[in-house]
Short mmCIF file of C-alpha atoms in Angstrom, two decimals:
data_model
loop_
_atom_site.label_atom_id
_atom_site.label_comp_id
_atom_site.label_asym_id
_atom_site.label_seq_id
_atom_site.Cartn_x
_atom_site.Cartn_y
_atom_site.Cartn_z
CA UNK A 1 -47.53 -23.56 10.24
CA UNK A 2 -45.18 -21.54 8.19
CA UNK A 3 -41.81 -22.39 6.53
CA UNK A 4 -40.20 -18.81 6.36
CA UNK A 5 -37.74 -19.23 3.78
CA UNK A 6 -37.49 -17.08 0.38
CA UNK A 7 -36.69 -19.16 -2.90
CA UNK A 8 -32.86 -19.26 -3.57
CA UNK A 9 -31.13 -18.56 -6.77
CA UNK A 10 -30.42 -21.30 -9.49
CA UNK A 11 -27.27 -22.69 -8.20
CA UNK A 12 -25.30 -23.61 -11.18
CA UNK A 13 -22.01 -26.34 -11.22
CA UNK A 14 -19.46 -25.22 -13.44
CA UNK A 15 -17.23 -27.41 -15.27
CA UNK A 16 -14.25 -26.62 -13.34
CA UNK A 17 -15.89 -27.89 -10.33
CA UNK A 18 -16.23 -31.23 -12.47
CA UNK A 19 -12.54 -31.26 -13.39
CA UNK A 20 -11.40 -30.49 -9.46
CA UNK A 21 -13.29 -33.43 -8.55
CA UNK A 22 -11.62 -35.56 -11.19
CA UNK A 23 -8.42 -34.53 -10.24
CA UNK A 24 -9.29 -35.55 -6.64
CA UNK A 25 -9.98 -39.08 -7.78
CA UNK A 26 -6.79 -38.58 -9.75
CA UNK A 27 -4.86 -38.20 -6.93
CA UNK A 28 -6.20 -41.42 -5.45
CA UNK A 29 -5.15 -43.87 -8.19
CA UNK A 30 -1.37 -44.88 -6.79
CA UNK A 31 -3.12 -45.62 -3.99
CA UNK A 32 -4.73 -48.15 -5.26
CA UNK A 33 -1.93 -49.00 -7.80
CA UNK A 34 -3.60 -48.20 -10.86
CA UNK A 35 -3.60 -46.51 -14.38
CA UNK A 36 -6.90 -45.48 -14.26
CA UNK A 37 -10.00 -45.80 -12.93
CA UNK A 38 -12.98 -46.58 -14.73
CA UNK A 39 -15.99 -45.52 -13.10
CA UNK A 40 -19.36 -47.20 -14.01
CA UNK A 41 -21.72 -46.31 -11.08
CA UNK A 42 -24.31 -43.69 -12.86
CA UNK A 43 -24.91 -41.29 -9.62
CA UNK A 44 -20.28 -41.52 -9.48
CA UNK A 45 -20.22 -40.81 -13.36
CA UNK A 46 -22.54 -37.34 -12.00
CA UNK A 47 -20.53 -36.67 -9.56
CA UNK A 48 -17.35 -36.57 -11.67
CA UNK A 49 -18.73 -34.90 -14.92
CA UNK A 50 -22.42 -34.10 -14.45
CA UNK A 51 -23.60 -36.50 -16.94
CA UNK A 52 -27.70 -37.24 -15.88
CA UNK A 53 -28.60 -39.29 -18.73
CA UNK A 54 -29.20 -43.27 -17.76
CA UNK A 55 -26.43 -44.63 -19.53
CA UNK A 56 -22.56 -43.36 -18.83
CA UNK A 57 -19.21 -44.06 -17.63
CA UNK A 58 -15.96 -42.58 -17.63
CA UNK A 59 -12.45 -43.02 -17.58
CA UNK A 60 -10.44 -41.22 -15.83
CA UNK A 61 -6.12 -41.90 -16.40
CA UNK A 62 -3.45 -40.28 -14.74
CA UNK A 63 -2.92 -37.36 -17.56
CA UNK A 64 -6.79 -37.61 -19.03
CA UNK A 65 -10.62 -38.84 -19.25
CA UNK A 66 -12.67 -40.11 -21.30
CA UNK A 67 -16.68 -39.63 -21.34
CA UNK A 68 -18.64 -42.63 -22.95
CA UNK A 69 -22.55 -42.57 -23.59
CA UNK A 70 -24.62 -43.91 -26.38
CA UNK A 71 -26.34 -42.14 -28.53
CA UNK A 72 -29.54 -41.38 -27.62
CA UNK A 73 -27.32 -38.89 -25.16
CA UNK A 74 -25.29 -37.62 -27.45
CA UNK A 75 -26.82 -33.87 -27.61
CA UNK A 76 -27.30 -33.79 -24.13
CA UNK A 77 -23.67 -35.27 -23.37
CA UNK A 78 -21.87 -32.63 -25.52
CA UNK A 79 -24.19 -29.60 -23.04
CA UNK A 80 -23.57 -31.37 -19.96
CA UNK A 81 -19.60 -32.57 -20.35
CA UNK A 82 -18.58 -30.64 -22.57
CA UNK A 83 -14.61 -30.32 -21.38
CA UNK A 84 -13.82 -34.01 -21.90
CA UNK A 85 -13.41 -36.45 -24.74
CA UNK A 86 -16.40 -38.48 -25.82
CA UNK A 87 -17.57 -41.82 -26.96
CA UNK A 88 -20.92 -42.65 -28.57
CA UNK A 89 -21.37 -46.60 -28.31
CA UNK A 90 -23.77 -48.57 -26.41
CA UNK A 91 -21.79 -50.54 -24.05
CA UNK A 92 -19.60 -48.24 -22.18
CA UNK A 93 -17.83 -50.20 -20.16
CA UNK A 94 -15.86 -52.66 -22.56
CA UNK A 95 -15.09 -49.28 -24.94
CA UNK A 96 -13.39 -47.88 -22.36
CA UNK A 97 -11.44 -50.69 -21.05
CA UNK A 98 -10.64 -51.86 -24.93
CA UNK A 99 -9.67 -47.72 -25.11
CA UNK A 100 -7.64 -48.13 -21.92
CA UNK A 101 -5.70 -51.27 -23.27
CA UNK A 102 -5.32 -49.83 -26.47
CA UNK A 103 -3.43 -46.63 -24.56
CA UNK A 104 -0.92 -48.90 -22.97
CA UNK A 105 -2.99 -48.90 -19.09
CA UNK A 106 -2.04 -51.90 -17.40
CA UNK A 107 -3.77 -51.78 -14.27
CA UNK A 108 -7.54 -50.44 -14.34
CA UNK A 109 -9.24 -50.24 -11.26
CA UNK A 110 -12.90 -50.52 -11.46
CA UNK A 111 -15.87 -50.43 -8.86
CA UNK A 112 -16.13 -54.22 -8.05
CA UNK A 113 -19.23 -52.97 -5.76
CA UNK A 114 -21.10 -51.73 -8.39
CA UNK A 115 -21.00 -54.35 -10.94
CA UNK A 116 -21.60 -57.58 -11.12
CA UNK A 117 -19.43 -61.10 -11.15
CA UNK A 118 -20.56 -61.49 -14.32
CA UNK A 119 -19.33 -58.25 -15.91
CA UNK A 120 -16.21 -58.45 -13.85
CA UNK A 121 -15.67 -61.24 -15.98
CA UNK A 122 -16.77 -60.38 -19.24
CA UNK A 123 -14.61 -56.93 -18.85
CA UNK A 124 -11.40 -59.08 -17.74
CA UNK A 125 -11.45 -61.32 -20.97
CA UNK A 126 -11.92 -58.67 -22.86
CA UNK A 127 -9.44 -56.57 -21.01
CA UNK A 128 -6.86 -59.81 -21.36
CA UNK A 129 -7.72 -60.30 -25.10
CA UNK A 130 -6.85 -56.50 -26.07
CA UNK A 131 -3.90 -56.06 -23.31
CA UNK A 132 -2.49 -60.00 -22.34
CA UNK A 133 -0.72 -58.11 -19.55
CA UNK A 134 -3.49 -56.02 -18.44
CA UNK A 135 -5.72 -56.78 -15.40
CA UNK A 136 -8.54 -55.19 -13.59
CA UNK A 137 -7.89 -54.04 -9.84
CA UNK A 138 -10.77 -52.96 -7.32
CA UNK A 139 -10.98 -49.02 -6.95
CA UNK A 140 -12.94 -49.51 -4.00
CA UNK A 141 -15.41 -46.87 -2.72
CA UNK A 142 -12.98 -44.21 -3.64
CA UNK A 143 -15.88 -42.49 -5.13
CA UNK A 144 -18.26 -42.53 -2.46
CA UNK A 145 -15.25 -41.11 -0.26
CA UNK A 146 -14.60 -38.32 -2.16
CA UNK A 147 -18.77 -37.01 -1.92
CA UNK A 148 -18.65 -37.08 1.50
CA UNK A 149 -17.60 -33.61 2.17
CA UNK A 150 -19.55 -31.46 -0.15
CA UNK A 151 -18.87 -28.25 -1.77
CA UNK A 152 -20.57 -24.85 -1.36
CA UNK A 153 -22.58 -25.39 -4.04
CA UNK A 154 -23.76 -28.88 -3.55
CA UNK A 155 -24.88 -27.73 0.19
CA UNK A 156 -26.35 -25.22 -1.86
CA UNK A 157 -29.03 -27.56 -3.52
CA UNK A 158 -29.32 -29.51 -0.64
CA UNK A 159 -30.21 -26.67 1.32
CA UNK A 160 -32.99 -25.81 -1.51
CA UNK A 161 -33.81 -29.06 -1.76
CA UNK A 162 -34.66 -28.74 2.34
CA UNK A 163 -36.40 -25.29 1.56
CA UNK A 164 -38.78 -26.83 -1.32
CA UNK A 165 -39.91 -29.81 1.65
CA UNK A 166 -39.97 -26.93 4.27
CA UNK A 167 -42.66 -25.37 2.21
CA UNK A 168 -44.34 -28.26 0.70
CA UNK A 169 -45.27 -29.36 4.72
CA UNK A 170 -46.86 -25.79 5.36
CA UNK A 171 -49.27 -25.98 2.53
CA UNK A 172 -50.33 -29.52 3.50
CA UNK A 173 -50.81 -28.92 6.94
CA UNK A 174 -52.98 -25.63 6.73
CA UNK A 175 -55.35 -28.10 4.86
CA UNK A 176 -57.62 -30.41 6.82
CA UNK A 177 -56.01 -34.08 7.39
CA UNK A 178 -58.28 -35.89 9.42
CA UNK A 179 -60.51 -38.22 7.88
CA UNK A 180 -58.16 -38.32 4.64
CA UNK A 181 -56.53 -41.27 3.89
CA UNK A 182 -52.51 -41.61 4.68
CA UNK A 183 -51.95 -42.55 0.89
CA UNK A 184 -54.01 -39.32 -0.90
CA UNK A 185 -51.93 -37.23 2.13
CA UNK A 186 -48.55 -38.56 0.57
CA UNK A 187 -49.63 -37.82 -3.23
CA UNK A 188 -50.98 -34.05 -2.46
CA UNK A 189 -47.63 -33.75 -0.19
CA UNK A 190 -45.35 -34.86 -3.32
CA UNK A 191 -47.22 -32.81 -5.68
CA UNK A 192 -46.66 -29.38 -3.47
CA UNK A 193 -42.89 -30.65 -3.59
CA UNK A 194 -43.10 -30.63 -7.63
CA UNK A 195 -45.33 -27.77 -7.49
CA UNK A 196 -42.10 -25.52 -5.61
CA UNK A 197 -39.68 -27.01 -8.21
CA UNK A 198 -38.51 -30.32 -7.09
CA UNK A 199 -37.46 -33.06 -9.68
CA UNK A 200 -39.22 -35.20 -7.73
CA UNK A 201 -39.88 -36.85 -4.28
CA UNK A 202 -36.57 -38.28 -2.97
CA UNK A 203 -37.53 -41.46 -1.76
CA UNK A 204 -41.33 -42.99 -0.98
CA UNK A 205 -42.74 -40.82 1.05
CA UNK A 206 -44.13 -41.86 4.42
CA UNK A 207 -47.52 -40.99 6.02
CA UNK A 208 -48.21 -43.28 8.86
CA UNK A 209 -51.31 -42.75 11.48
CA UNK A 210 -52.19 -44.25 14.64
CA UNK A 211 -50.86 -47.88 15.42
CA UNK A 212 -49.18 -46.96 11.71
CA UNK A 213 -46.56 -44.71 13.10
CA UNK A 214 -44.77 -47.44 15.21
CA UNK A 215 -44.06 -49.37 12.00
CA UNK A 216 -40.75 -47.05 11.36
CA UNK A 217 -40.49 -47.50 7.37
CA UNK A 218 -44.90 -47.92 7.09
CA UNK A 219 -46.42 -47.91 2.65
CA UNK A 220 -49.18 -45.36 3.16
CA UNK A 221 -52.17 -46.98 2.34
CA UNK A 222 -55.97 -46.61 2.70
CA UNK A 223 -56.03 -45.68 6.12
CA UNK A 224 -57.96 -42.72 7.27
CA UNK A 225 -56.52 -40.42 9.63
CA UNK A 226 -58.86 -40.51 12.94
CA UNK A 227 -59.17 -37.64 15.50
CA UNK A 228 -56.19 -37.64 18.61
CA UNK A 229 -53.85 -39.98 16.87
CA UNK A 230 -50.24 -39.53 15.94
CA UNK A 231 -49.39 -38.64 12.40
CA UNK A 232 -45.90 -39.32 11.38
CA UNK A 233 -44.61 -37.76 7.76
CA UNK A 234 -41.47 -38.61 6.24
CA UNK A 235 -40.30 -37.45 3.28
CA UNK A 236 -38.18 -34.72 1.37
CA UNK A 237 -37.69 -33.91 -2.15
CA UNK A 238 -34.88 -33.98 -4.84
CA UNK A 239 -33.82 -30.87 -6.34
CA UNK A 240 -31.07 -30.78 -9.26
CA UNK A 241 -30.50 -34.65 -8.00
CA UNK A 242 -29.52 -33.53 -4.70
CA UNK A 243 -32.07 -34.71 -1.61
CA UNK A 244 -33.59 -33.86 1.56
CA UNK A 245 -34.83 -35.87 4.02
CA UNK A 246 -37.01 -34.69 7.08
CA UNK A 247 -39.59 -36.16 9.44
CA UNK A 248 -41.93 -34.60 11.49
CA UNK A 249 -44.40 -35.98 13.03
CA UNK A 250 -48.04 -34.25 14.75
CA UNK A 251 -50.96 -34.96 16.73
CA UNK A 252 -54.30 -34.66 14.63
CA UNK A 253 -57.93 -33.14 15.76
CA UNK A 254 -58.06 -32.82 19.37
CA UNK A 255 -55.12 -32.34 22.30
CA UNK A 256 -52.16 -35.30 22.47
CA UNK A 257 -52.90 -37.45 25.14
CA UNK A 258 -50.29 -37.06 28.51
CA UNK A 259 -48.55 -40.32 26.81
CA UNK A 260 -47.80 -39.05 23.28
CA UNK A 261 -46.30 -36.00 25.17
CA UNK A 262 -44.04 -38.16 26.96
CA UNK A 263 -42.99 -39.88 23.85
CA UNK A 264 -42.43 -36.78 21.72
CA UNK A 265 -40.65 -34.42 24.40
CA UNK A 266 -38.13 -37.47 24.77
CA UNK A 267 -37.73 -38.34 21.00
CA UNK A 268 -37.43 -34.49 21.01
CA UNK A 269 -34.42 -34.03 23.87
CA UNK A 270 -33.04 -37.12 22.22
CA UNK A 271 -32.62 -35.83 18.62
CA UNK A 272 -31.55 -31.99 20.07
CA UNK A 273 -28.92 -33.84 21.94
CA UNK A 274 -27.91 -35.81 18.88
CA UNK A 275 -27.98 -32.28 16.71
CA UNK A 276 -25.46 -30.56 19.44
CA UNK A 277 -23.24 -33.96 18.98
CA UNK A 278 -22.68 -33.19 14.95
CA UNK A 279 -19.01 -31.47 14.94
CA UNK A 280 -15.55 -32.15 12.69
CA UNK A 281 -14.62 -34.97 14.16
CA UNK A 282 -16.98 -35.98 15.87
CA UNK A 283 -16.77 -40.24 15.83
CA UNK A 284 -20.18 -41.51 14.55
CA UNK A 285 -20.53 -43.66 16.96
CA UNK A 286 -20.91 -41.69 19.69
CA UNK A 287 -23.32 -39.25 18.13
CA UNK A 288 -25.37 -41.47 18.11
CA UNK A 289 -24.74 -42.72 21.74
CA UNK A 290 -25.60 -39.01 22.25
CA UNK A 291 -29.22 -39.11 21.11
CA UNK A 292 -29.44 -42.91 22.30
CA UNK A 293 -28.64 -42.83 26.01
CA UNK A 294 -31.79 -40.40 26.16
CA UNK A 295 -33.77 -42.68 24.98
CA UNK A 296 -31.94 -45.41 27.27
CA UNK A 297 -32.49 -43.67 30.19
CA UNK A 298 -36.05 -43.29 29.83
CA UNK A 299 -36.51 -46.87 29.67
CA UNK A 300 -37.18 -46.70 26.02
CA UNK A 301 -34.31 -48.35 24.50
CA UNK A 302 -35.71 -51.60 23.00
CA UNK A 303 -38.42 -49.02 21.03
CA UNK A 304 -35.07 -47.16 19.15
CA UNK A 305 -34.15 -49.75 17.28
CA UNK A 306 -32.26 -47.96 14.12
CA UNK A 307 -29.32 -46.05 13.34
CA UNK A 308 -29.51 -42.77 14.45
CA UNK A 309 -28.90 -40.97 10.74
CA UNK A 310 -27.03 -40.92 7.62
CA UNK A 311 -25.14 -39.20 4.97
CA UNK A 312 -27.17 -37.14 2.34
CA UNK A 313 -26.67 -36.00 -1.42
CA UNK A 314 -26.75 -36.78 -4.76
CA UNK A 315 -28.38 -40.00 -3.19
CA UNK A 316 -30.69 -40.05 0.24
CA UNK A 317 -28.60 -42.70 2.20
CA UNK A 318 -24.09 -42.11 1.94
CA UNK A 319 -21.85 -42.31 4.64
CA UNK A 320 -20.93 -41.63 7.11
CA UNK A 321 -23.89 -43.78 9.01
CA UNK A 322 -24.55 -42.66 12.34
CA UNK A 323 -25.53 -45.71 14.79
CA UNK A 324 -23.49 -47.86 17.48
CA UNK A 325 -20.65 -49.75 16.73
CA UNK A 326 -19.91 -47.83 13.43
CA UNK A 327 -16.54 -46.69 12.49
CA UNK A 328 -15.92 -43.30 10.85
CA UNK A 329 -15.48 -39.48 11.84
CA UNK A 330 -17.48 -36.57 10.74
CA UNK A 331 -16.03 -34.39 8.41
CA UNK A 332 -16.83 -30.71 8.32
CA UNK A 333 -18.81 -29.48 5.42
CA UNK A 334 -20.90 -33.13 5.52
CA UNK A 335 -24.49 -32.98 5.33
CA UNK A 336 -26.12 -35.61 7.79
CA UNK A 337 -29.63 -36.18 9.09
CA UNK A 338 -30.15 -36.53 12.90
CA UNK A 339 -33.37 -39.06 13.62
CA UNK A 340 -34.21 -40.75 16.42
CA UNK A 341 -37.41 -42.38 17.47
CA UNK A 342 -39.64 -44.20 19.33
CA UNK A 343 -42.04 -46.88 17.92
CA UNK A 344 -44.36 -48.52 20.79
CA UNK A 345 -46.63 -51.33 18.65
CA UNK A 346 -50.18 -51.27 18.15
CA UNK A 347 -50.33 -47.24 20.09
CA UNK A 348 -48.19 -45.43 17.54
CA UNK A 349 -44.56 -43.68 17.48
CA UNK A 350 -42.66 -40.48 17.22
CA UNK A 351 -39.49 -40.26 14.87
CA UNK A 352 -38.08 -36.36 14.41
CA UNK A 353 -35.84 -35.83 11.42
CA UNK A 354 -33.75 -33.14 10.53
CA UNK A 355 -31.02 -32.76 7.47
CA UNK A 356 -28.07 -31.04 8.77
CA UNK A 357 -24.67 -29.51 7.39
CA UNK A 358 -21.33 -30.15 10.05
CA UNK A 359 -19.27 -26.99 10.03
CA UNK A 360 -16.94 -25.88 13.33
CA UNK A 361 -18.12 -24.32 16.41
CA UNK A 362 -16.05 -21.65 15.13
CA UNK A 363 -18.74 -21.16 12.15
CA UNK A 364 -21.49 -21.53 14.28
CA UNK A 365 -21.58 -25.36 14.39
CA UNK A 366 -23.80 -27.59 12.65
CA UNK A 367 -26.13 -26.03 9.99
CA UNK A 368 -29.61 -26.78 10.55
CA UNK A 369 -31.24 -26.92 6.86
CA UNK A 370 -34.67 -28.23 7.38
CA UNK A 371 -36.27 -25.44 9.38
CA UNK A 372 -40.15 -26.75 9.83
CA UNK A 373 -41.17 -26.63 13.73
CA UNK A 374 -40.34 -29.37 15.85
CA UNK A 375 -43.06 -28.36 18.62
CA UNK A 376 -45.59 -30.65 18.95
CA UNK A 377 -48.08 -29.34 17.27
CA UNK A 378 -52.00 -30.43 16.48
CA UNK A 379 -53.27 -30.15 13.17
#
C-alpha cells in the first residue's frame, strides 16, 4: 500500500496573519461588553500570536496587546512575537490584569472555561485592589469560535500533517504485522510519523486486534496480532502543532471472513455517505444522521454508539462536533473528520476515519486530506 503524495513546502505563518486574527477577536469585545480580553488558554495564546513556549498569555485591548511570558522564554518570545509588546514575569495572568487596571480597563473579559474558581478569584481581588471599579466579565469561547474556520495556511499544515500519517501507514504495513504485538505496532507506527517530520504523534495512538477492535478507544498492549482477525489503527500525527487524525482499519494473514465484509462495506457506505454530507452549511446534526441511518438500517445501530466526528487543528478534538442532537452549522474552510463505526463485543469492529476540509460544491466540495485506501485490504 502506497500513500502517493510528494512532501510539501515549509508553510510559514507570518505575523500579519497573527495581527488579523487579533483584530478578529478585537472586533468581538463589545460584544461581550468589555475592554479587553485577556486570554490565558496556551493553544488560544498560539493561535493569536504564535507563542509555543509552556507559559503565556496575552492581552489584547481595543487599540493594543500585550504579550507576557517569563523568562526562560524570553529569546524565543522576542523570534516568535515579535510585533507586540512584552512582559517577562512569572505569573502572567495577574501582570496583565494589574497592567490592564493600571491603563484605565474597566471591564476585562477572561476565559472563565479555562481557569479555575480559584484563580477567578485570586485575579478579581487583585483586579479590585488595583482598579476598585474594575471587574472581570466571561469572554466565553470567543476564541475557540474564531479557529473554527481556518486559513489557507493552517489547512496547509493540516493537510501535511495528513500527508506525514498517509506515509507513515505505508511503511508499516509493507512490514509483516502478524504475530507482533499491538503495542510494538503503535511505537514503530509513531516513529515513521517522527521519522517524515512530525513533532510528534497527535494523540495515543490506537492499535487494536481481534475482540480488541470493538473496544472503540482500546491502550495497545501486549497482544499479538493472530492470522484472519481485524486490525483497527488509529492515529495521526502533529506537524507545526497542527493534527491529523485517521483510522483505518485491515484484515491480517489470510481472507476476511463473509462477516467482517459485511461489517466493513457498511461502516464503509456509512462514512462515504457521511463524507458527501460535509458542505457550508450543512447542520451537524444531520451529517451525522447521514452516516447513521446506514448503520440504522442495517440493524446495526446499538453497535454506533459515538459521535460521528469532530473539529480538527491546533488541537485533535474543536468544534463543530458532529453527532445527533448537536447544534451548530458547518462553515466552509473547516477541517472535520468523518468516522463512523461498528464495534460488535468479543468478535471485533470496523471504525473508518478520514480528516476532511468543507469547501462549496462550487470548489469541488469537501477536501479529502487523508488519502490512504479505504478498500478492505489484507495485510
Amino acid at each position: 500500500m502506497t500513500a502517493d503524495r510528494t512532501v510539501s513546502a515549509p508553510v510559514v505563518i507570518e505575523p500579519d496573519a497573527y495581527a488579523a486574527r487579533r483584530e478578529r477577536l478585537r472586533s468581538r469585545l463589545e460584544a461581550v461588553d468589555a475592554d479587553a480580553a485577556l486570554v490565558t488558554k496556551l493553544v488560544n495564546v498560539r493561535y493569536l500570536t504564535g507563542f509555543t513556549g509552556s507559559n503565556g498569555a496575552v492581552l489584547v485591548t481595543r487599540n493594543g496587546v500585550v504579550f507576557c511570558t517569563d523568562f526562560r522564554y524570553d529569546t524565543q518570545a522576542a523570534a516568535e512575537v515579535p510585533d507586540v509588546e512584552r512582559i517577562i514575569v512569572r505569573h502572567c495572568a495577574p501582570a496583565l490584569v494589574e497592567r490592564a487596571a493600571k491603563d484605565g480597563l474597566r471591564r476585562i473579559a477572561v476565559e472563565e472555561h479555562e481557569i479555575t474558581v480559584e484563580e477567578h478569584r485570586k485575579l478579581s481581588a487583585e483586579l479590585t485592589a488595583a482598579a476598585p471599579a474594575a471587574v472581570l466579565t466571561g469572554l466565553g469561547h470567543a476564541v475557540e469560535e474564531l479557529r473554527r474556520v481556518k486559513d489557507e495556511r493552517e489547512i496547509a499544515l493540516i493537510r501535511e500533517a495528513c500527508a506525514i500519517s498517509d506515509r507513515a501507514l505505508a511503511e508499516l504495513t509493507e512490514s509483516i504485522l502478524i504475530g507482533r504485538t499491538e503495542r510494538h505496532i503503535a511505537q514503530e507506527l509513531e516513529r515513521r510519523m517522527t521519522d517524515h517530520g512530525a513533532d510528534g504523534r497527535a494523540f495515543d495512538t490506537i492499535v487494536a486486534s481481534g475482540p480488541n477492535a470493538a473496544v472503540p478507544h482500546h491502550r495497545p498492549g501486549e497482544r499479538r496480532v493472530g492470522e484472519g482477525e481485524f486490525l483497527k489503527i488509529d492515529f495521526g500525527a502533529r506537524y507545526q502543532g497542527y493534527h491529523a487524525d485517521m483510522t483505518r482499519t485491515f484484515v491480517v494473514g489470510r481472507a476476511p471472513a463473509d462477516w467482517q465484509v459485511e461489517v466493513y462495506d457498511l461502516v464503509f457506505a456509512a462514512q462515504k455517505a457521511g463524507r458527501q454530507a460535509l458542505a457550508p452549511g450543512a447542520r451537524c446534526a444531520d451529517v451525522d444522521t447521514a452516516a447513521r441511518s446506514v448503520i440504522e438500517a442495517a440493524g446495526y445501530g446499538e453497535y454506533f454508539g459515538h459521535g460521528l466526528g469532530h473539529g480538527v487543528g491546533l488541537e485533535i478534538h474543536e468544534d463543530p462536533r458532529l453527532g445527533a442532537g448537536l447544534p451548530g452549522t458547518l462553515d466552509d474552510r473547516t477541517p472535520v473528520t468523518v468516522e463512523p463505526g461498528v464495534y460488535l463485543p468479543g468478535r471485533g469492529g470496523v471504525r473508518i476515519e478520514d480528516t476532511l476540509v468543507v469547501r462549496p460544491k462550487a470548489e469541488g466540495g469537501p477536501e479529502l486530506l487523508t488519502i490512504t485506501t479505504k478498500e478492505l485490504l489484507v495485510l
